[in-house]
XYZ file of N, CA and C in Angstrom:
423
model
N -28.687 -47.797 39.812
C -28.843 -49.191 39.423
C -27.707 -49.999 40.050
N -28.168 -51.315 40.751
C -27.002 -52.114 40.965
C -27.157 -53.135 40.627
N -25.787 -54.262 40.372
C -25.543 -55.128 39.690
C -26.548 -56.137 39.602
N -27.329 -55.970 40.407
C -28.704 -57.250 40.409
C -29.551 -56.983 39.874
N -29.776 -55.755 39.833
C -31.093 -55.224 39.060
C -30.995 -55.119 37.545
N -29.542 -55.120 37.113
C -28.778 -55.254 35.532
C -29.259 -56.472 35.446
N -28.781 -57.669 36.287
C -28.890 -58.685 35.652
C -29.853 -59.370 35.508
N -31.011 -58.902 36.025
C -32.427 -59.034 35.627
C -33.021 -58.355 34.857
N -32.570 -57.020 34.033
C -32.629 -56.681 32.396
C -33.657 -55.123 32.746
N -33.231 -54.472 34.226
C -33.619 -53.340 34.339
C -32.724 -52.759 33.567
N -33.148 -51.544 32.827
C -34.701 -51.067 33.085
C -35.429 -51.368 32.000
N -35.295 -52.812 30.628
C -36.034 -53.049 29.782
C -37.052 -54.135 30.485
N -36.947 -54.492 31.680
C -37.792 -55.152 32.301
C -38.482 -54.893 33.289
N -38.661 -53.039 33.443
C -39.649 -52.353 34.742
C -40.791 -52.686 34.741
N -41.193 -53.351 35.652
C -42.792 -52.991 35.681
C -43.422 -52.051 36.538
N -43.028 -51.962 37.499
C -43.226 -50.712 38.429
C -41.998 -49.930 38.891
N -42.229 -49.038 39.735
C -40.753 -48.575 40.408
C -41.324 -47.523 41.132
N -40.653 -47.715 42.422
C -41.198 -47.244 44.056
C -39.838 -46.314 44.507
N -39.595 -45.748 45.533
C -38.424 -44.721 45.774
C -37.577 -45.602 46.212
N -37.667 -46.744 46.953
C -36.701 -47.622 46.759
C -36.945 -49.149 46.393
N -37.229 -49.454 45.770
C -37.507 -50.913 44.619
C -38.208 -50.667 43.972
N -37.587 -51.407 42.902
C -38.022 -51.734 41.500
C -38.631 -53.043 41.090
N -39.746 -53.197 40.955
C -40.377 -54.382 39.952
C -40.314 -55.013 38.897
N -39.239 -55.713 38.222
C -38.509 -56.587 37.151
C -39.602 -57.756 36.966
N -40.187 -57.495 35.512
C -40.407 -59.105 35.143
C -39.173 -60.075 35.002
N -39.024 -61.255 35.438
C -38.175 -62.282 35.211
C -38.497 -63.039 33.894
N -36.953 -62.794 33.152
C -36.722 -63.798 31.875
C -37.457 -65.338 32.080
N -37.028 -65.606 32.982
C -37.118 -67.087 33.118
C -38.730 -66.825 34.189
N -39.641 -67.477 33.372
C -40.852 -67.712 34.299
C -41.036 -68.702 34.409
N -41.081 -69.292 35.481
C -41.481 -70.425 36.292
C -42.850 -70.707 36.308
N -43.676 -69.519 36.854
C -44.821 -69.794 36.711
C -45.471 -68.145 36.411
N -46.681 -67.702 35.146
C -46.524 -66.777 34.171
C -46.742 -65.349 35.526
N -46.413 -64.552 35.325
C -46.599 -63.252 36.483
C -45.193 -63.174 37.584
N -44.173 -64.424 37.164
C -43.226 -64.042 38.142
C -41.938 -62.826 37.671
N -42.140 -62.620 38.798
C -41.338 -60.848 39.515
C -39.783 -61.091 40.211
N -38.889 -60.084 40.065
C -38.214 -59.908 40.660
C -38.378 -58.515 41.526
N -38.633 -58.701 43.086
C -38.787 -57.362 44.158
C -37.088 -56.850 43.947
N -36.826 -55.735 43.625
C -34.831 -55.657 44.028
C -34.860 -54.166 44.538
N -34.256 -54.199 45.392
C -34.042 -52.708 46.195
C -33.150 -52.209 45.385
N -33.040 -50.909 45.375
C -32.070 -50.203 44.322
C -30.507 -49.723 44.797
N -31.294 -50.126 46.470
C -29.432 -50.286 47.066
C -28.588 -50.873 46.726
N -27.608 -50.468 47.009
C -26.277 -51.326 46.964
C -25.955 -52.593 47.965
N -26.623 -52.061 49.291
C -26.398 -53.476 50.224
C -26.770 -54.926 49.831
N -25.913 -55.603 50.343
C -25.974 -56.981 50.272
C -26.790 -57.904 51.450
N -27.262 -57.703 52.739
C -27.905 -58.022 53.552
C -29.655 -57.086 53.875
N -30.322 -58.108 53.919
C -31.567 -57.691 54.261
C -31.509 -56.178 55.395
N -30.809 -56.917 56.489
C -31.201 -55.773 57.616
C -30.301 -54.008 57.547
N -29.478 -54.193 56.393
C -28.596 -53.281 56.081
C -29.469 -51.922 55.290
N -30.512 -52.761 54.664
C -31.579 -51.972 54.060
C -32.137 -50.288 55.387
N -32.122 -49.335 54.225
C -32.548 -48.093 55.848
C -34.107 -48.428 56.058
N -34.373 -47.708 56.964
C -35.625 -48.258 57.497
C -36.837 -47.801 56.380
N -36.666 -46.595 55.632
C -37.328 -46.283 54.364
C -37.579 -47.342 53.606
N -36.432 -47.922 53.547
C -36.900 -49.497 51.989
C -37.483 -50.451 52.965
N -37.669 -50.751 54.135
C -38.171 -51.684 54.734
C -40.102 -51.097 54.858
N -40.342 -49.756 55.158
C -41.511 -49.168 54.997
C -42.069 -49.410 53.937
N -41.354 -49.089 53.072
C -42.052 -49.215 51.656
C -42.005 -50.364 51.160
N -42.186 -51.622 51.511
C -41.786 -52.938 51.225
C -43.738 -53.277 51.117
N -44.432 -52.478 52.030
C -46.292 -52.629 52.466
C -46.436 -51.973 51.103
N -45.975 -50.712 50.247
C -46.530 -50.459 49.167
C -46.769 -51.188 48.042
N -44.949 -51.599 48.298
C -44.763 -52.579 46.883
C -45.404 -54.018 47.048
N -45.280 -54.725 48.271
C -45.627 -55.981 48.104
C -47.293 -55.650 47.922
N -48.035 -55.045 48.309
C -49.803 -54.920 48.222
C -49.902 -54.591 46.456
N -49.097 -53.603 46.018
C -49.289 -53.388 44.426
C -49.282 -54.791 43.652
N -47.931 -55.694 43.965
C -48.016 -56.672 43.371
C -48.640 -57.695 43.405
N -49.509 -57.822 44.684
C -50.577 -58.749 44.998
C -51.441 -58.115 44.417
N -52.298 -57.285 44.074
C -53.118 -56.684 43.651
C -52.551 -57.369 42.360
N -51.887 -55.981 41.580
C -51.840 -56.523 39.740
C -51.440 -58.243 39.452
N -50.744 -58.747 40.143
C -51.102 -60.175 40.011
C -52.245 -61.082 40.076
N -52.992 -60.845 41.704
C -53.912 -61.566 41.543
C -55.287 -61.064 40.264
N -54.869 -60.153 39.768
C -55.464 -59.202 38.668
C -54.792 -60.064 37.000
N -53.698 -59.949 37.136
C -53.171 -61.175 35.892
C -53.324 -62.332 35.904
N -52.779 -63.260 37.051
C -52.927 -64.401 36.923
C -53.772 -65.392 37.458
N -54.271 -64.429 38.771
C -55.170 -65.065 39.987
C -54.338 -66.250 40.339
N -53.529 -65.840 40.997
C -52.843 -66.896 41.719
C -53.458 -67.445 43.188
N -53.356 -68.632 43.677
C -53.888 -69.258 44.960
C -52.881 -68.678 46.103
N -51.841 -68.555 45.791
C -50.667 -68.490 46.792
C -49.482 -67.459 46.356
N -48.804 -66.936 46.971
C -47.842 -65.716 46.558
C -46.475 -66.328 47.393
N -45.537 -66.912 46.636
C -44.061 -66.937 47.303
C -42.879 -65.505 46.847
N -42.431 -65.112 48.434
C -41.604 -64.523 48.093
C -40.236 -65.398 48.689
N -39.262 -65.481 47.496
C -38.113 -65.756 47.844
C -37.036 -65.214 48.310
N -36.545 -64.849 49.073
C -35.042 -64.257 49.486
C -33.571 -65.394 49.070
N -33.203 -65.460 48.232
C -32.380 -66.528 47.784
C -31.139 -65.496 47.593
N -30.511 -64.727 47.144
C -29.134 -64.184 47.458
C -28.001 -64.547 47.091
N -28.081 -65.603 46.647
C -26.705 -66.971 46.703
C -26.061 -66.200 45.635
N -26.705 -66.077 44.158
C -25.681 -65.685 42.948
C -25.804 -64.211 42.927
N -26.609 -63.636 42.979
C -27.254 -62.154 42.730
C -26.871 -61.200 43.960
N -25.911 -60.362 44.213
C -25.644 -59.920 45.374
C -26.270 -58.967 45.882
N -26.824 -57.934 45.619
C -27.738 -57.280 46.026
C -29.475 -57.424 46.761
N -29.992 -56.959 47.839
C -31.153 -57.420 48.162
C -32.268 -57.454 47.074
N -33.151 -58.477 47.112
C -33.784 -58.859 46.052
C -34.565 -60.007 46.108
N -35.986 -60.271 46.334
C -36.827 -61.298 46.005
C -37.101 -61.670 44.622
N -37.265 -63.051 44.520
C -38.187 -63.707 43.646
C -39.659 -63.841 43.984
N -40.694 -63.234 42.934
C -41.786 -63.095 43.581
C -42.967 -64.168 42.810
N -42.783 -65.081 43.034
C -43.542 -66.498 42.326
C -45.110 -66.946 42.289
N -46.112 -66.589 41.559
C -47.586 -66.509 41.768
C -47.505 -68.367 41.618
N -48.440 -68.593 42.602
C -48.754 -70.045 42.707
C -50.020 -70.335 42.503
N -50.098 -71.585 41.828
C -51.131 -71.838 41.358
C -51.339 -73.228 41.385
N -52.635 -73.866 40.798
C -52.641 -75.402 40.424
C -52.930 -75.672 38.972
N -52.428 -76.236 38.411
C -52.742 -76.829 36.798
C -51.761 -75.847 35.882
N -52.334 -74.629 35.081
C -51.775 -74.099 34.676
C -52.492 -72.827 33.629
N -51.989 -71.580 32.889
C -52.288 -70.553 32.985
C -51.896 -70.517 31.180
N -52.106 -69.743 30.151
C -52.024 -69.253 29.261
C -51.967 -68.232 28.885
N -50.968 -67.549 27.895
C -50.723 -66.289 27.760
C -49.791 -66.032 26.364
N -50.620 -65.525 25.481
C -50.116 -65.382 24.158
C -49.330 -66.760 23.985
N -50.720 -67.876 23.624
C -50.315 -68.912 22.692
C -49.588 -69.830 23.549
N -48.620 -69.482 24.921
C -47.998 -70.333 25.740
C -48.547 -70.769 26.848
N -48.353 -72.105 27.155
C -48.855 -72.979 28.754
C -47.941 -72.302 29.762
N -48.089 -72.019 30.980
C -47.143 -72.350 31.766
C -47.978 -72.862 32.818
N -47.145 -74.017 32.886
C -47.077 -74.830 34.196
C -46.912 -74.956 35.768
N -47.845 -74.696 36.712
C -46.920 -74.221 38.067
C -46.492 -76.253 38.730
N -45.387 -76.250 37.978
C -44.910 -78.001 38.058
C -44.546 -77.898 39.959
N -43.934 -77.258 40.690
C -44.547 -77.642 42.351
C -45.395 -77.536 42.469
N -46.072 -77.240 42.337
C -47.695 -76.952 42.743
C -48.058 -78.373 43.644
N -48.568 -78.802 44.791
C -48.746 -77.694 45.890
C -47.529 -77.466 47.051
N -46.180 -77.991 46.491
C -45.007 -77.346 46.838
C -44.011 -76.388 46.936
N -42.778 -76.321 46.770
C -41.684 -75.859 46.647
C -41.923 -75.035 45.260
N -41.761 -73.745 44.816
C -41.574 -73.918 43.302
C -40.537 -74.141 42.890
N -40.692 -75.177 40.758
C -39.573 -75.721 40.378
C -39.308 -74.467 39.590
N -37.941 -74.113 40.172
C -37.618 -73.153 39.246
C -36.947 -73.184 38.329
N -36.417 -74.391 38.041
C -35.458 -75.242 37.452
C -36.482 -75.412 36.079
N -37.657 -75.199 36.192
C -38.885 -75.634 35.139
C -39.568 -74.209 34.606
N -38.837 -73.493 34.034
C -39.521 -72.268 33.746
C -39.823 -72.077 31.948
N -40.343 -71.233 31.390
C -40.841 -70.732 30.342
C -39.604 -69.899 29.964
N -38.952 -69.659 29.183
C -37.227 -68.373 28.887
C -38.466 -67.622 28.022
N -38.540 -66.142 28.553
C -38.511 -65.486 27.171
C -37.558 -64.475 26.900
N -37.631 -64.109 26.083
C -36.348 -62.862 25.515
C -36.850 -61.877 24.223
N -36.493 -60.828 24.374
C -36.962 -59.919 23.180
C -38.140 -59.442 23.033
N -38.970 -59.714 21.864
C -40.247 -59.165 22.008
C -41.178 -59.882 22.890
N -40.913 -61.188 22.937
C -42.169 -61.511 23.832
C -41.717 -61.531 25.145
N -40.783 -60.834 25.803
C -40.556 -60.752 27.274
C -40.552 -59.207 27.088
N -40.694 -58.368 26.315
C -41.003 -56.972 26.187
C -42.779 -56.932 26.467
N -43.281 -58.077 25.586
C -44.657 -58.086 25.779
C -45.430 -58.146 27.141
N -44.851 -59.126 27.400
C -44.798 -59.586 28.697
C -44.837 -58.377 30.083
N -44.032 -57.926 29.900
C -43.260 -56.462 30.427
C -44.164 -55.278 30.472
N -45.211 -55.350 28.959
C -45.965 -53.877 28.919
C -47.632 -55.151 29.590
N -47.684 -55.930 29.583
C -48.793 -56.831 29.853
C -48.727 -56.556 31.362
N -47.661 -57.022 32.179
C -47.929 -56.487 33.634
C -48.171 -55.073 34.004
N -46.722 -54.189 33.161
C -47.493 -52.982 33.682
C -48.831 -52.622 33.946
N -49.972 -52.941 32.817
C -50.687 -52.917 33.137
C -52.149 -53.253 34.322
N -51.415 -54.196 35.269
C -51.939 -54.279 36.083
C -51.392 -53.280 37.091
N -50.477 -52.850 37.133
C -49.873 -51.967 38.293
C -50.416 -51.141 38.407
């Protein structure tokens, strides 16, 4: 485990896990089905990754298009490479949509929609209902 993958609440937040990355639901959803991709390396740069985690990047990203467009049916799939606070390699994996989606009792909103996503505009969950959340994707995987 490295420090990025802690701070996205592995391993109470696995949804999948590949020989090298792990699939984290994100606390903070922006829009409902978003993922954190995080390699389980230690490196801090994309190309530092061995050529193994770059291979297996076709497994993981097709699984999560699959069980997503399976949860949320999203129109569009952003992956983010953002890096800035979180030092380890690691996408944000953001299902895009238009209008908005429901899921145990809550709206979420895809508020860029058909832009940028606001990530600044997300749903927090914590505890049981981001545990819920958590055994809800597995199940698409």
């Amino acid at each position: 485990m490295n420090v990025t993958m802690e701070k996205f609440g592995y391993p109470a937040t696995l949804v999948a896990e590949f020989d090298h990355w792990v699939v984290l639901a994100r606390a903070a959803q922006p829009t409902l089905g978003s993922l954190v991709l995080a390699a389980k390396s230690e490196v801090t740069a994309f190309g530092e990754l061995p050529a193994a985690a770059h291979a297996e990047l076709k497994q993981a990203t097709s699984a999560i298009e699959a069980a997503l467009g399976k949860a949320v049916g999203y129109a569009r799939l952003n992956y983010l490479m953002l890096m800035m606070v979180d030092p380890n390699v690691h996408f944000h994996v953001i299902p895009r949509y238009e209008g908005s989606r429901e899921w145990q009792g809550r709206e979420f909103v895809d508020c860029g929609w058909p832009k940028v996503p606001d990530l600044g505009h997300a749903v927090a969950l914590e505890g049981e209902d981001l545990a819920a959340l958590v055994s809800w994707l597995k199940g698409f995987f």
